[in-house]
Amino acid sequence: MDLSLLANWSLIFEQTLSSSNLSNFLIPTSFSSQIIAVYISTSSAKATWHTGGWINQLVETNLVNGSTTWNSFSQRLSLSGNIVFFPRDFASYQLQFSFPVWFPNAFISIWAYTGEV
């Protein structure tokens, strides 16, 4: 596995979110890679701020009332770059993000690892 090779990464999502979208923001695409990279920044970060947000991996279960998504994994993310290794490999999943309430906005980039594991 070579995480340093740019050719092994594919940019999936990139957007600046306003303060009204910072809680439980669902990325509007599905993912399948067990490894992703997430970059988070905000326009007014102070030197004492370290938390960039929280990520939830949501999987479809169909357990209650048909099609429902359940949280299978959560992790705190730092401001700047994060590599996330999901413990289980799912054919498809969604990502949900929440950001600190004091953020006026959040810039987020998500890449999927496409190289050999």
Short mmCIF file of C-alpha atoms in Angstrom, two decimals:
data_model
loop_
_atom_site.label_atom_id
_atom_site.label_comp_id
_atom_site.label_asym_id
_atom_site.label_seq_id
_atom_site.Cartn_x
_atom_site.Cartn_y
_atom_site.Cartn_z
CA MET A 1 0.00 0.00 0.00
CA ASP A 2 1.45 3.35 -1.04
CA LEU A 3 -0.46 6.26 0.49
CA SER A 4 2.12 8.76 -0.82
CA LEU A 5 1.41 8.06 -4.50
CA LEU A 6 -1.03 10.69 -5.83
CA ALA A 7 -2.25 8.31 -8.55
CA ASN A 8 -3.67 6.07 -5.80
CA TRP A 9 -6.19 8.74 -4.71
CA SER A 10 -9.39 9.99 -6.31
CA LEU A 11 -11.05 13.25 -5.23
CA ILE A 12 -14.70 12.41 -4.48
CA PHE A 13 -16.08 15.54 -2.82
CA GLU A 14 -14.97 19.10 -2.11
CA GLN A 15 -17.07 21.98 -0.81
CA THR A 16 -17.19 24.93 1.56
CA LEU A 17 -20.16 24.63 3.90
CA SER A 18 -21.92 27.54 5.61
CA SER A 19 -22.78 27.55 9.31
CA SER A 20 -26.32 26.31 8.57
CA ASN A 21 -24.96 23.02 7.09
CA LEU A 22 -22.42 22.06 9.75
CA SER A 23 -24.46 19.54 11.75
CA ASN A 24 -25.02 16.02 10.40
CA PHE A 25 -24.05 16.96 6.84
CA LEU A 26 -24.59 13.96 4.56
CA ILE A 27 -22.18 13.72 1.62
CA PRO A 28 -24.37 13.37 -1.51
CA THR A 29 -22.55 10.35 -2.91
CA SER A 30 -21.83 6.76 -1.91
CA PHE A 31 -18.38 5.37 -1.14
CA SER A 32 -16.82 1.92 -1.35
CA SER A 33 -13.14 2.44 -0.42
CA GLN A 34 -12.06 1.16 2.99
CA ILE A 35 -9.49 3.99 3.17
CA ILE A 36 -10.27 7.68 2.70
CA ALA A 37 -8.46 10.95 3.25
CA VAL A 38 -10.32 13.94 4.69
CA TYR A 39 -9.06 17.51 4.79
CA ILE A 40 -10.94 20.01 6.98
CA SER A 41 -10.35 23.74 7.48
CA THR A 42 -12.31 26.76 8.63
CA SER A 43 -11.79 30.43 7.82
CA SER A 44 -11.15 31.59 11.39
CA ALA A 45 -9.34 28.72 13.11
CA LYS A 46 -7.48 29.69 16.27
CA ALA A 47 -4.16 28.12 17.22
CA THR A 48 -5.86 26.34 20.13
CA TRP A 49 -8.41 24.59 17.90
CA HIS A 50 -7.53 20.98 17.09
CA THR A 51 -10.84 19.25 16.38
CA GLY A 52 -11.99 19.53 12.79
CA GLY A 53 -15.18 17.52 13.21
CA TRP A 54 -16.63 14.04 13.45
CA ILE A 55 -17.24 11.45 10.76
CA ASN A 56 -19.89 8.73 10.74
CA GLN A 57 -19.85 5.80 8.32
CA LEU A 58 -23.47 4.91 7.54
CA VAL A 59 -24.51 1.54 6.09
CA GLU A 60 -27.90 0.47 4.82
CA THR A 61 -29.45 -2.28 6.92
CA ASN A 62 -33.18 -2.53 6.05
CA LEU A 63 -33.74 -3.63 9.66
CA VAL A 64 -36.46 -1.15 10.64
CA ASN A 65 -39.23 0.01 8.30
CA GLY A 66 -37.42 -0.88 5.10
CA SER A 67 -34.45 1.16 3.91
CA THR A 68 -32.62 2.73 6.84
CA THR A 69 -28.99 3.66 7.39
CA TRP A 70 -27.22 2.86 10.62
CA ASN A 71 -23.97 4.21 11.99
CA SER A 72 -21.26 1.52 11.79
CA PHE A 73 -18.21 3.64 12.68
CA SER A 74 -17.48 7.08 14.15
CA GLN A 75 -14.25 8.98 14.53
CA ARG A 76 -13.08 12.42 15.64
CA LEU A 77 -11.13 14.27 12.94
CA SER A 78 -8.40 16.89 13.31
CA LEU A 79 -8.22 20.20 11.52
CA SER A 80 -6.17 19.68 8.34
CA GLY A 81 -5.41 16.19 6.97
CA ASN A 82 -6.78 12.87 8.23
CA ILE A 83 -6.41 9.33 6.91
CA VAL A 84 -9.37 7.15 7.92
CA PHE A 85 -9.09 3.35 7.85
CA PHE A 86 -12.57 1.87 8.23
CA PRO A 87 -12.48 -1.40 10.21
CA ARG A 88 -14.95 -3.21 7.91
CA ASP A 89 -15.16 -3.33 4.13
CA PHE A 90 -18.66 -2.56 2.82
CA ALA A 91 -19.72 -2.64 -0.83
CA SER A 92 -21.31 0.78 -0.36
CA TYR A 93 -21.66 3.30 2.46
CA GLN A 94 -22.38 6.97 3.05
CA LEU A 95 -20.51 9.57 5.08
CA GLN A 96 -21.99 12.05 7.51
CA PHE A 97 -20.01 14.89 9.07
CA SER A 98 -20.57 17.21 12.00
CA PHE A 99 -18.37 20.19 12.78
CA PRO A 100 -17.80 22.17 16.00
CA VAL A 101 -20.60 24.64 16.74
CA TRP A 102 -18.12 27.53 16.87
CA PHE A 103 -17.08 27.06 13.22
CA PRO A 104 -18.46 29.87 11.03
CA ASN A 105 -17.93 27.60 7.99
CA ALA A 106 -16.03 24.46 7.01
CA PHE A 107 -14.08 23.51 3.91
CA ILE A 108 -13.96 19.76 3.33
CA SER A 109 -12.19 17.59 0.75
CA ILE A 110 -12.60 13.82 0.61
CA TRP A 111 -10.44 11.43 -1.40
CA ALA A 112 -10.90 7.68 -1.81
CA TYR A 113 -7.86 5.41 -1.85
CA THR A 114 -7.89 3.44 -5.11
CA GLY A 115 -4.50 1.72 -4.91
CA GLU A 116 -3.71 -1.83 -3.84
CA VAL A 117 -4.18 -2.63 -0.17
#
